Amino acid sequence: MIKFDESGIGIPIPLNEDIIIYITDLKYGKHKNIFVEAAYENILFEFSVFSSNRYSSADNNFSFKILNEDKQLETPDFNLIAKFDLTKSGYLKCLSARILDE
């Protein structure tokens, strides 16, 4: 997991604005979390979602716990509109997410 300082300098994605992302990988972490690897333009970045929030964005409108028929995590094949901010400890937090209707 990439950690950034509170200044936001060097963060590869715009903060507090809607961006279009594509999920490239989902995997379970060690702390009741799911690591989400996503792409914004040509930039890969990671963030976590936690079981305490039902593996969802902070607004609870999208769950990143996407399972296939065998109940295994599956990377979706659609784009999302998402918004991020930094936590006090310097990690990316997904404030909102929804499927992009194309």
PDB file of N, CA and C in Angstrom:
ATOM      1  N   MET A   1       0.860  -1.183   0.000  1.00  0.00           N
ATOM      2  CA  MET A   1       0.000   0.000   0.000  1.00  0.00           C
ATOM      3  C   MET A   1       0.892   1.226   0.000  1.00  0.00           C
ATOM      4  N   ILE A   2       0.567   2.153  -0.840  1.00  0.00           N
ATOM      5  CA  ILE A   2       1.332   3.380  -0.950  1.00  0.00           C
ATOM      6  C   ILE A   2       0.806   4.388   0.074  1.00  0.00           C
ATOM      7  N   LYS A   3       1.725   5.006   0.798  1.00  0.00           N
ATOM      8  CA  LYS A   3       1.346   6.026   1.772  1.00  0.00           C
ATOM      9  C   LYS A   3       1.882   7.370   1.294  1.00  0.00           C
ATOM     10  N   PHE A   4       1.065   8.400   1.429  1.00  0.00           N
ATOM     11  CA  PHE A   4       1.436   9.740   1.012  1.00  0.00           C
ATOM     12  C   PHE A   4       1.455  10.650   2.220  1.00  0.00           C
ATOM     13  N   ASP A   5       2.179  11.762   2.118  1.00  0.00           N
ATOM     14  CA  ASP A   5       2.154  12.702   3.235  1.00  0.00           C
ATOM     15  C   ASP A   5       0.888  13.560   3.170  1.00  0.00           C
ATOM     16  N   GLU A   6       0.595  14.229   4.255  1.00  0.00           N
ATOM     17  CA  GLU A   6      -0.649  14.984   4.381  1.00  0.00           C
ATOM     18  C   GLU A   6      -0.737  16.156   3.412  1.00  0.00           C
ATOM     19  N   SER A   7       0.380  16.574   2.845  1.00  0.00           N
ATOM     20  CA  SER A   7       0.361  17.710   1.924  1.00  0.00           C
ATOM     21  C   SER A   7      -0.296  17.350   0.604  1.00  0.00           C
ATOM     22  N   GLY A   8      -0.342  16.047   0.295  1.00  0.00           N
ATOM     23  CA  GLY A   8      -0.919  15.627  -0.968  1.00  0.00           C
ATOM     24  C   GLY A   8       0.040  15.735  -2.138  1.00  0.00           C
ATOM     25  N   ILE A   9       1.250  16.197  -1.882  1.00  0.00           N
ATOM     26  CA  ILE A   9       2.231  16.320  -2.957  1.00  0.00           C
ATOM     27  C   ILE A   9       2.657  14.923  -3.406  1.00  0.00           C
ATOM     28  N   GLY A  10       2.678  14.715  -4.677  1.00  0.00           N
ATOM     29  CA  GLY A  10       3.116  13.442  -5.219  1.00  0.00           C
ATOM     30  C   GLY A  10       2.018  12.400  -5.349  1.00  0.00           C
ATOM     31  N   ILE A  11       0.784  12.753  -5.012  1.00  0.00           N
ATOM     32  CA  ILE A  11      -0.318  11.817  -5.170  1.00  0.00           C
ATOM     33  C   ILE A  11      -0.644  11.729  -6.655  1.00  0.00           C
ATOM     34  N   PRO A  12      -0.753  10.507  -7.173  1.00  0.00           N
ATOM     35  CA  PRO A  12      -0.884  10.351  -8.621  1.00  0.00           C
ATOM     36  C   PRO A  12      -2.267  10.652  -9.190  1.00  0.00           C
ATOM     37  N   ILE A  13      -3.246  10.917  -8.335  1.00  0.00           N
ATOM     38  CA  ILE A  13      -4.605  11.154  -8.827  1.00  0.00           C
ATOM     39  C   ILE A  13      -5.160  12.430  -8.206  1.00  0.00           C
ATOM     40  N   PRO A  14      -6.103  13.077  -8.867  1.00  0.00           N
ATOM     41  CA  PRO A  14      -6.736  14.261  -8.274  1.00  0.00           C
ATOM     42  C   PRO A  14      -7.555  13.865  -7.043  1.00  0.00           C
ATOM     43  N   LEU A  15      -7.521  14.689  -6.021  1.00  0.00           N
ATOM     44  CA  LEU A  15      -8.284  14.430  -4.805  1.00  0.00           C
ATOM     45  C   LEU A  15      -9.566  15.257  -4.796  1.00  0.00           C
ATOM     46  N   ASN A  16     -10.590  14.687  -4.159  1.00  0.00           N
ATOM     47  CA  ASN A  16     -11.873  15.375  -3.956  1.00  0.00           C
ATOM     48  C   ASN A  16     -12.539  15.831  -5.249  1.00  0.00           C
ATOM     49  N   GLU A  17     -12.332  15.064  -6.312  1.00  0.00           N
ATOM     50  CA  GLU A  17     -13.078  15.323  -7.542  1.00  0.00           C
ATOM     51  C   GLU A  17     -13.349  13.989  -8.232  1.00  0.00           C
ATOM     52  N   ASP A  18     -14.446  13.940  -8.982  1.00  0.00           N
ATOM     53  CA  ASP A  18     -14.808  12.708  -9.674  1.00  0.00           C
ATOM     54  C   ASP A  18     -13.806  12.405 -10.774  1.00  0.00           C
ATOM     55  N   ILE A  19     -13.323  11.163 -10.773  1.00  0.00           N
ATOM     56  CA  ILE A  19     -12.423  10.688 -11.828  1.00  0.00           C
ATOM     57  C   ILE A  19     -12.930   9.338 -12.309  1.00  0.00           C
ATOM     58  N   ILE A  20     -12.525   8.946 -13.495  1.00  0.00           N
ATOM     59  CA  ILE A  20     -12.905   7.652 -14.039  1.00  0.00           C
ATOM     60  C   ILE A  20     -11.744   6.686 -13.807  1.00  0.00           C
ATOM     61  N   ILE A  21     -12.051   5.574 -13.121  1.00  0.00           N
ATOM     62  CA  ILE A  21     -11.024   4.568 -12.837  1.00  0.00           C
ATOM     63  C   ILE A  21     -11.473   3.211 -13.377  1.00  0.00           C
ATOM     64  N   TYR A  22     -10.503   2.319 -13.497  1.00  0.00           N
ATOM     65  CA  TYR A  22     -10.734   0.953 -13.927  1.00  0.00           C
ATOM     66  C   TYR A  22     -10.027   0.041 -12.925  1.00  0.00           C
ATOM     67  N   ILE A  23     -10.727  -0.917 -12.337  1.00  0.00           N
ATOM     68  CA  ILE A  23     -10.125  -1.826 -11.367  1.00  0.00           C
ATOM     69  C   ILE A  23      -9.297  -2.871 -12.107  1.00  0.00           C
ATOM     70  N   THR A  24      -8.024  -3.001 -11.727  1.00  0.00           N
ATOM     71  CA  THR A  24      -7.140  -3.959 -12.375  1.00  0.00           C
ATOM     72  C   THR A  24      -6.896  -5.208 -11.532  1.00  0.00           C
ATOM     73  N   ASP A  25      -7.124  -5.109 -10.205  1.00  0.00           N
ATOM     74  CA  ASP A  25      -6.921  -6.273  -9.346  1.00  0.00           C
ATOM     75  C   ASP A  25      -7.625  -6.057  -8.010  1.00  0.00           C
ATOM     76  N   LEU A  26      -8.138  -7.150  -7.469  1.00  0.00           N
ATOM     77  CA  LEU A  26      -8.739  -7.174  -6.138  1.00  0.00           C
ATOM     78  C   LEU A  26      -8.127  -8.327  -5.373  1.00  0.00           C
ATOM     79  N   LYS A  27      -7.719  -8.103  -4.121  1.00  0.00           N
ATOM     80  CA  LYS A  27      -7.199  -9.196  -3.304  1.00  0.00           C
ATOM     81  C   LYS A  27      -7.450  -8.889  -1.834  1.00  0.00           C
ATOM     82  N   TYR A  28      -7.642  -9.954  -1.073  1.00  0.00           N
ATOM     83  CA  TYR A  28      -7.863  -9.795   0.364  1.00  0.00           C
ATOM     84  C   TYR A  28      -6.568  -9.411   1.056  1.00  0.00           C
ATOM     85  N   GLY A  29      -6.676  -8.518   2.035  1.00  0.00           N
ATOM     86  CA  GLY A  29      -5.550  -8.128   2.859  1.00  0.00           C
ATOM     87  C   GLY A  29      -5.567  -8.883   4.177  1.00  0.00           C
ATOM     88  N   LYS A  30      -4.668  -8.541   5.070  1.00  0.00           N
ATOM     89  CA  LYS A  30      -4.533  -9.222   6.362  1.00  0.00           C
ATOM     90  C   LYS A  30      -5.381  -8.593   7.464  1.00  0.00           C
ATOM     91  N   HIS A  31      -5.980  -7.446   7.202  1.00  0.00           N
ATOM     92  CA  HIS A  31      -6.675  -6.706   8.250  1.00  0.00           C
ATOM     93  C   HIS A  31      -8.157  -6.503   7.924  1.00  0.00           C
ATOM     94  N   LYS A  32      -8.817  -7.590   7.513  1.00  0.00           N
ATOM     95  CA  LYS A  32     -10.231  -7.534   7.129  1.00  0.00           C
ATOM     96  C   LYS A  32     -10.466  -6.438   6.099  1.00  0.00           C
ATOM     97  N   ASN A  33      -9.578  -6.415   5.109  1.00  0.00           N
ATOM     98  CA  ASN A  33      -9.683  -5.420   4.048  1.00  0.00           C
ATOM     99  C   ASN A  33      -9.531  -6.079   2.685  1.00  0.00           C
ATOM    100  N   ILE A  34      -9.905  -5.346   1.677  1.00  0.00           N
ATOM    101  CA  ILE A  34      -9.649  -5.727   0.295  1.00  0.00           C
ATOM    102  C   ILE A  34      -8.754  -4.648  -0.290  1.00  0.00           C
ATOM    103  N   PHE A  35      -7.621  -5.079  -0.867  1.00  0.00           N
ATOM    104  CA  PHE A  35      -6.759  -4.171  -1.604  1.00  0.00           C
ATOM    105  C   PHE A  35      -7.349  -4.026  -3.000  1.00  0.00           C
ATOM    106  N   VAL A  36      -7.545  -2.806  -3.408  1.00  0.00           N
ATOM    107  CA  VAL A  36      -8.042  -2.515  -4.747  1.00  0.00           C
ATOM    108  C   VAL A  36      -6.918  -1.842  -5.519  1.00  0.00           C
ATOM    109  N   GLU A  37      -6.509  -2.463  -6.625  1.00  0.00           N
ATOM    110  CA  GLU A  37      -5.557  -1.821  -7.520  1.00  0.00           C
ATOM    111  C   GLU A  37      -6.374  -1.277  -8.684  1.00  0.00           C
ATOM    112  N   ALA A  38      -6.175   0.001  -8.975  1.00  0.00           N
ATOM    113  CA  ALA A  38      -6.971   0.649 -10.006  1.00  0.00           C
ATOM    114  C   ALA A  38      -6.071   1.487 -10.907  1.00  0.00           C
ATOM    115  N   ALA A  39      -6.613   1.804 -12.070  1.00  0.00           N
ATOM    116  CA  ALA A  39      -5.905   2.658 -13.016  1.00  0.00           C
ATOM    117  C   ALA A  39      -6.703   3.925 -13.252  1.00  0.00           C
ATOM    118  N   TYR A  40      -5.990   5.032 -13.245  1.00  0.00           N
ATOM    119  CA  TYR A  40      -6.541   6.330 -13.623  1.00  0.00           C
ATOM    120  C   TYR A  40      -5.644   6.835 -14.738  1.00  0.00           C
ATOM    121  N   GLU A  41      -6.217   7.007 -15.911  1.00  0.00           N
ATOM    122  CA  GLU A  41      -5.438   7.316 -17.102  1.00  0.00           C
ATOM    123  C   GLU A  41      -4.371   6.222 -17.228  1.00  0.00           C
ATOM    124  N   ASN A  42      -3.102   6.542 -17.184  1.00  0.00           N
ATOM    125  CA  ASN A  42      -2.058   5.501 -17.275  1.00  0.00           C
ATOM    126  C   ASN A  42      -1.353   5.274 -15.942  1.00  0.00           C
ATOM    127  N   ILE A  43      -2.014   5.638 -14.846  1.00  0.00           N
ATOM    128  CA  ILE A  43      -1.392   5.558 -13.524  1.00  0.00           C
ATOM    129  C   ILE A  43      -2.068   4.461 -12.709  1.00  0.00           C
ATOM    130  N   LEU A  44      -1.270   3.529 -12.179  1.00  0.00           N
ATOM    131  CA  LEU A  44      -1.789   2.511 -11.267  1.00  0.00           C
ATOM    132  C   LEU A  44      -1.643   3.008  -9.836  1.00  0.00           C
ATOM    133  N   PHE A  45      -2.666   2.778  -9.026  1.00  0.00           N
ATOM    134  CA  PHE A  45      -2.611   3.147  -7.614  1.00  0.00           C
ATOM    135  C   PHE A  45      -3.414   2.136  -6.820  1.00  0.00           C
ATOM    136  N   GLU A  46      -3.225   2.114  -5.504  1.00  0.00           N
ATOM    137  CA  GLU A  46      -3.910   1.173  -4.628  1.00  0.00           C
ATOM    138  C   GLU A  46      -4.613   1.908  -3.493  1.00  0.00           C
ATOM    139  N   PHE A  47      -5.680   1.280  -3.033  1.00  0.00           N
ATOM    140  CA  PHE A  47      -6.362   1.736  -1.833  1.00  0.00           C
ATOM    141  C   PHE A  47      -7.030   0.522  -1.214  1.00  0.00           C
ATOM    142  N   SER A  48      -7.453   0.655   0.024  1.00  0.00           N
ATOM    143  CA  SER A  48      -8.131  -0.439   0.721  1.00  0.00           C
ATOM    144  C   SER A  48      -9.553  -0.040   1.068  1.00  0.00           C
ATOM    145  N   VAL A  49     -10.405  -1.051   1.114  1.00  0.00           N
ATOM    146  CA  VAL A  49     -11.751  -0.913   1.673  1.00  0.00           C
ATOM    147  C   VAL A  49     -11.860  -1.985   2.750  1.00  0.00           C
ATOM    148  N   PHE A  50     -12.666  -1.715   3.779  1.00  0.00           N
ATOM    149  CA  PHE A  50     -12.636  -2.554   4.971  1.00  0.00           C
ATOM    150  C   PHE A  50     -13.990  -3.197   5.262  1.00  0.00           C
ATOM    151  N   SER A  51     -13.934  -4.329   5.961  1.00  0.00           N
ATOM    152  CA  SER A  51     -15.154  -5.062   6.316  1.00  0.00           C
ATOM    153  C   SER A  51     -16.068  -4.219   7.195  1.00  0.00           C
ATOM    154  N   SER A  52     -15.503  -3.346   8.010  1.00  0.00           N
ATOM    155  CA  SER A  52     -16.316  -2.507   8.887  1.00  0.00           C
ATOM    156  C   SER A  52     -17.241  -1.575   8.093  1.00  0.00           C
ATOM    157  N   ASN A  53     -16.918  -1.352   6.822  1.00  0.00           N
ATOM    158  CA  ASN A  53     -17.760  -0.539   5.941  1.00  0.00           C
ATOM    159  C   ASN A  53     -18.315  -1.399   4.802  1.00  0.00           C
ATOM    160  N   ARG A  54     -18.422  -2.694   5.049  1.00  0.00           N
ATOM    161  CA  ARG A  54     -18.939  -3.663   4.079  1.00  0.00           C
ATOM    162  C   ARG A  54     -18.162  -3.624   2.759  1.00  0.00           C
ATOM    163  N   TYR A  55     -16.862  -3.366   2.851  1.00  0.00           N
ATOM    164  CA  TYR A  55     -15.973  -3.308   1.686  1.00  0.00           C
ATOM    165  C   TYR A  55     -16.452  -2.307   0.643  1.00  0.00           C
ATOM    166  N   SER A  56     -17.089  -1.237   1.112  1.00  0.00           N
ATOM    167  CA  SER A  56     -17.693  -0.253   0.218  1.00  0.00           C
ATOM    168  C   SER A  56     -16.958   1.075   0.263  1.00  0.00           C
ATOM    169  N   SER A  57     -17.305   1.925  -0.697  1.00  0.00           N
ATOM    170  CA  SER A  57     -16.854   3.306  -0.663  1.00  0.00           C
ATOM    171  C   SER A  57     -17.451   3.954   0.586  1.00  0.00           C
ATOM    172  N   ALA A  58     -16.902   5.073   1.002  1.00  0.00           N
ATOM    173  CA  ALA A  58     -17.361   5.723   2.236  1.00  0.00           C
ATOM    174  C   ALA A  58     -18.843   6.091   2.196  1.00  0.00           C
ATOM    175  N   ASP A  59     -19.365   6.381   1.001  1.00  0.00           N
ATOM    176  CA  ASP A  59     -20.788   6.721   0.883  1.00  0.00           C
ATOM    177  C   ASP A  59     -21.685   5.481   0.810  1.00  0.00           C
ATOM    178  N   ASN A  60     -21.090   4.298   0.871  1.00  0.00           N
ATOM    179  CA  ASN A  60     -21.810   3.009   0.831  1.00  0.00           C
ATOM    180  C   ASN A  60     -22.597   2.757  -0.452  1.00  0.00           C
ATOM    181  N   ASN A  61     -22.276   3.454  -1.524  1.00  0.00           N
ATOM    182  CA  ASN A  61     -23.005   3.261  -2.782  1.00  0.00           C
ATOM    183  C   ASN A  61     -22.406   2.189  -3.682  1.00  0.00           C
ATOM    184  N   PHE A  62     -21.180   1.738  -3.391  1.00  0.00           N
ATOM    185  CA  PHE A  62     -20.555   0.714  -4.234  1.00  0.00           C
ATOM    186  C   PHE A  62     -19.709  -0.202  -3.370  1.00  0.00           C
ATOM    187  N   SER A  63     -19.939  -1.506  -3.488  1.00  0.00           N
ATOM    188  CA  SER A  63     -19.141  -2.505  -2.774  1.00  0.00           C
ATOM    189  C   SER A  63     -18.072  -3.070  -3.707  1.00  0.00           C
ATOM    190  N   PHE A  64     -16.841  -3.076  -3.222  1.00  0.00           N
ATOM    191  CA  PHE A  64     -15.730  -3.623  -3.992  1.00  0.00           C
ATOM    192  C   PHE A  64     -15.581  -5.135  -3.796  1.00  0.00           C
ATOM    193  N   LYS A  65     -16.432  -5.731  -2.983  1.00  0.00           N
ATOM    194  CA  LYS A  65     -16.404  -7.178  -2.792  1.00  0.00           C
ATOM    195  C   LYS A  65     -17.223  -7.799  -3.923  1.00  0.00           C
ATOM    196  N   ILE A  66     -16.561  -7.959  -5.058  1.00  0.00           N
ATOM    197  CA  ILE A  66     -17.183  -8.461  -6.273  1.00  0.00           C
ATOM    198  C   ILE A  66     -16.780  -9.922  -6.412  1.00  0.00           C
ATOM    199  N   LEU A  67     -17.754 -10.817  -6.328  1.00  0.00           N
ATOM    200  CA  LEU A  67     -17.481 -12.251  -6.322  1.00  0.00           C
ATOM    201  C   LEU A  67     -17.998 -12.916  -7.594  1.00  0.00           C
ATOM    202  N   ASN A  68     -17.273 -13.941  -8.043  1.00  0.00           N
ATOM    203  CA  ASN A  68     -17.748 -14.732  -9.174  1.00  0.00           C
ATOM    204  C   ASN A  68     -18.639 -15.859  -8.662  1.00  0.00           C
ATOM    205  N   GLU A  69     -19.040 -16.757  -9.546  1.00  0.00           N
ATOM    206  CA  GLU A  69     -19.950 -17.834  -9.154  1.00  0.00           C
ATOM    207  C   GLU A  69     -19.322 -18.804  -8.155  1.00  0.00           C
ATOM    208  N   ASP A  70     -17.992 -18.817  -8.053  1.00  0.00           N
ATOM    209  CA  ASP A  70     -17.301 -19.671  -7.080  1.00  0.00           C
ATOM    210  C   ASP A  70     -16.999 -18.927  -5.777  1.00  0.00           C
ATOM    211  N   LYS A  71     -17.585 -17.755  -5.601  1.00  0.00           N
ATOM    212  CA  LYS A  71     -17.425 -16.934  -4.400  1.00  0.00           C
ATOM    213  C   LYS A  71     -15.990 -16.442  -4.203  1.00  0.00           C
ATOM    214  N   GLN A  72     -15.267 -16.276  -5.319  1.00  0.00           N
ATOM    215  CA  GLN A  72     -13.910 -15.724  -5.294  1.00  0.00           C
ATOM    216  C   GLN A  72     -13.949 -14.288  -5.798  1.00  0.00           C
ATOM    217  N   LEU A  73     -13.034 -13.454  -5.275  1.00  0.00           N
ATOM    218  CA  LEU A  73     -12.960 -12.076  -5.767  1.00  0.00           C
ATOM    219  C   LEU A  73     -12.705 -12.071  -7.265  1.00  0.00           C
ATOM    220  N   GLU A  74     -13.419 -11.202  -7.948  1.00  0.00           N
ATOM    221  CA  GLU A  74     -13.291 -11.121  -9.406  1.00  0.00           C
ATOM    222  C   GLU A  74     -13.162  -9.655  -9.818  1.00  0.00           C
ATOM    223  N   THR A  75     -12.190  -9.384 -10.664  1.00  0.00           N
ATOM    224  CA  THR A  75     -11.990  -8.036 -11.170  1.00  0.00           C
ATOM    225  C   THR A  75     -13.097  -7.721 -12.171  1.00  0.00           C
ATOM    226  N   PRO A  76     -13.829  -6.628 -11.956  1.00  0.00           N
ATOM    227  CA  PRO A  76     -14.930  -6.302 -12.860  1.00  0.00           C
ATOM    228  C   PRO A  76     -14.429  -5.770 -14.202  1.00  0.00           C
ATOM    229  N   ASP A  77     -15.314  -5.772 -15.168  1.00  0.00           N
ATOM    230  CA  ASP A  77     -14.974  -5.291 -16.502  1.00  0.00           C
ATOM    231  C   ASP A  77     -15.800  -4.049 -16.833  1.00  0.00           C
ATOM    232  N   PHE A  78     -15.732  -3.063 -15.956  1.00  0.00           N
ATOM    233  CA  PHE A  78     -16.422  -1.800 -16.194  1.00  0.00           C
ATOM    234  C   PHE A  78     -15.652  -0.682 -15.506  1.00  0.00           C
ATOM    235  N   ASN A  79     -15.911   0.529 -15.947  1.00  0.00           N
ATOM    236  CA  ASN A  79     -15.289   1.708 -15.350  1.00  0.00           C
ATOM    237  C   ASN A  79     -16.150   2.229 -14.203  1.00  0.00           C
ATOM    238  N   LEU A  80     -15.499   2.906 -13.288  1.00  0.00           N
ATOM    239  CA  LEU A  80     -16.178   3.541 -12.165  1.00  0.00           C
ATOM    240  C   LEU A  80     -15.906   5.042 -12.170  1.00  0.00           C
ATOM    241  N   ILE A  81     -16.860   5.785 -11.680  1.00  0.00           N
ATOM    242  CA  ILE A  81     -16.628   7.183 -11.344  1.00  0.00           C
ATOM    243  C   ILE A  81     -16.379   7.189  -9.840  1.00  0.00           C
ATOM    244  N   ALA A  82     -15.218   7.671  -9.430  1.00  0.00           N
ATOM    245  CA  ALA A  82     -14.846   7.608  -8.020  1.00  0.00           C
ATOM    246  C   ALA A  82     -14.243   8.932  -7.567  1.00  0.00           C
ATOM    247  N   LYS A  83     -14.270   9.117  -6.252  1.00  0.00           N
ATOM    248  CA  LYS A  83     -13.685  10.300  -5.638  1.00  0.00           C
ATOM    249  C   LYS A  83     -12.850   9.836  -4.449  1.00  0.00           C
ATOM    250  N   PHE A  84     -11.663  10.414  -4.297  1.00  0.00           N
ATOM    251  CA  PHE A  84     -10.740  10.004  -3.240  1.00  0.00           C
ATOM    252  C   PHE A  84     -10.275  11.197  -2.416  1.00  0.00           C
ATOM    253  N   ASP A  85      -9.848  10.887  -1.197  1.00  0.00           N
ATOM    254  CA  ASP A  85      -9.196  11.850  -0.329  1.00  0.00           C
ATOM    255  C   ASP A  85      -8.123  11.095   0.438  1.00  0.00           C
ATOM    256  N   LEU A  86      -7.360  11.798   1.236  1.00  0.00           N
ATOM    257  CA  LEU A  86      -6.348  11.168   2.077  1.00  0.00           C
ATOM    258  C   LEU A  86      -6.881  11.016   3.490  1.00  0.00           C
ATOM    259  N   THR A  87      -6.554   9.884   4.111  1.00  0.00           N
ATOM    260  CA  THR A  87      -6.858   9.714   5.529  1.00  0.00           C
ATOM    261  C   THR A  87      -5.831  10.528   6.331  1.00  0.00           C
ATOM    262  N   LYS A  88      -6.070  10.661   7.620  1.00  0.00           N
ATOM    263  CA  LYS A  88      -5.120  11.391   8.474  1.00  0.00           C
ATOM    264  C   LYS A  88      -3.755  10.724   8.478  1.00  0.00           C
ATOM    265  N   SER A  89      -3.737   9.408   8.265  1.00  0.00           N
ATOM    266  CA  SER A  89      -2.455   8.695   8.258  1.00  0.00           C
ATOM    267  C   SER A  89      -1.811   8.665   6.872  1.00  0.00           C
ATOM    268  N   GLY A  90      -2.437   9.296   5.868  1.00  0.00           N
ATOM    269  CA  GLY A  90      -1.797   9.450   4.570  1.00  0.00           C
ATOM    270  C   GLY A  90      -2.124   8.393   3.528  1.00  0.00           C
ATOM    271  N   TYR A  91      -3.182   7.624   3.726  1.00  0.00           N
ATOM    272  CA  TYR A  91      -3.586   6.625   2.741  1.00  0.00           C
ATOM    273  C   TYR A  91      -4.773   7.134   1.945  1.00  0.00           C
ATOM    274  N   LEU A  92      -4.933   6.623   0.726  1.00  0.00           N
ATOM    275  CA  LEU A  92      -6.080   7.008  -0.079  1.00  0.00           C
ATOM    276  C   LEU A  92      -7.353   6.376   0.471  1.00  0.00           C
ATOM    277  N   LYS A  93      -8.414   7.160   0.524  1.00  0.00           N
ATOM    278  CA  LYS A  93      -9.724   6.686   0.969  1.00  0.00           C
ATOM    279  C   LYS A  93     -10.717   6.954  -0.156  1.00  0.00           C
ATOM    280  N   CYS A  94     -11.476   5.940  -0.520  1.00  0.00           N
ATOM    281  CA  CYS A  94     -12.489   6.089  -1.560  1.00  0.00           C
ATOM    282  C   CYS A  94     -13.746   6.696  -0.939  1.00  0.00           C
ATOM    283  N   LEU A  95     -14.008   7.955  -1.250  1.00  0.00           N
ATOM    284  CA  LEU A  95     -15.171   8.642  -0.698  1.00  0.00           C
ATOM    285  C   LEU A  95     -16.461   8.200  -1.372  1.00  0.00           C
ATOM    286  N   SER A  96     -16.411   8.019  -2.692  1.00  0.00           N
ATOM    287  CA  SER A  96     -17.601   7.603  -3.424  1.00  0.00           C
ATOM    288  C   SER A  96     -17.187   6.827  -4.661  1.00  0.00           C
ATOM    289  N   ALA A  97     -18.088   5.961  -5.101  1.00  0.00           N
ATOM    290  CA  ALA A  97     -17.853   5.195  -6.324  1.00  0.00           C
ATOM    291  C   ALA A  97     -19.196   4.760  -6.885  1.00  0.00           C
ATOM    292  N   ARG A  98     -19.267   4.746  -8.203  1.00  0.00           N
ATOM    293  CA  ARG A  98     -20.453   4.251  -8.892  1.00  0.00           C
ATOM    294  C   ARG A  98     -20.045   3.801 -10.285  1.00  0.00           C
ATOM    295  N   ILE A  99     -20.816   2.894 -10.850  1.00  0.00           N
ATOM    296  CA  ILE A  99     -20.527   2.389 -12.180  1.00  0.00           C
ATOM    297  C   ILE A  99     -20.762   3.491 -13.201  1.00  0.00           C
ATOM    298  N   LEU A 100     -19.831   3.640 -14.116  1.00  0.00           N
ATOM    299  CA  LEU A 100     -19.967   4.612 -15.192  1.00  0.00           C
ATOM    300  C   LEU A 100     -20.901   4.043 -16.242  1.00  0.00           C
ATOM    301  N   ASP A 101     -22.005   4.710 -16.483  1.00  0.00           N
ATOM    302  CA  ASP A 101     -22.933   4.305 -17.538  1.00  0.00           C
ATOM    303  C   ASP A 101     -22.435   4.895 -18.840  1.00  0.00           C
ATOM    304  N   GLU A 102     -22.048   4.014 -19.761  1.00  0.00           N
ATOM    305  CA  GLU A 102     -21.517   4.517 -21.030  1.00  0.00           C
ATOM    306  C   GLU A 102     -22.522   4.373 -22.131  1.00  0.00           C
TER     307      GLU A 102
END
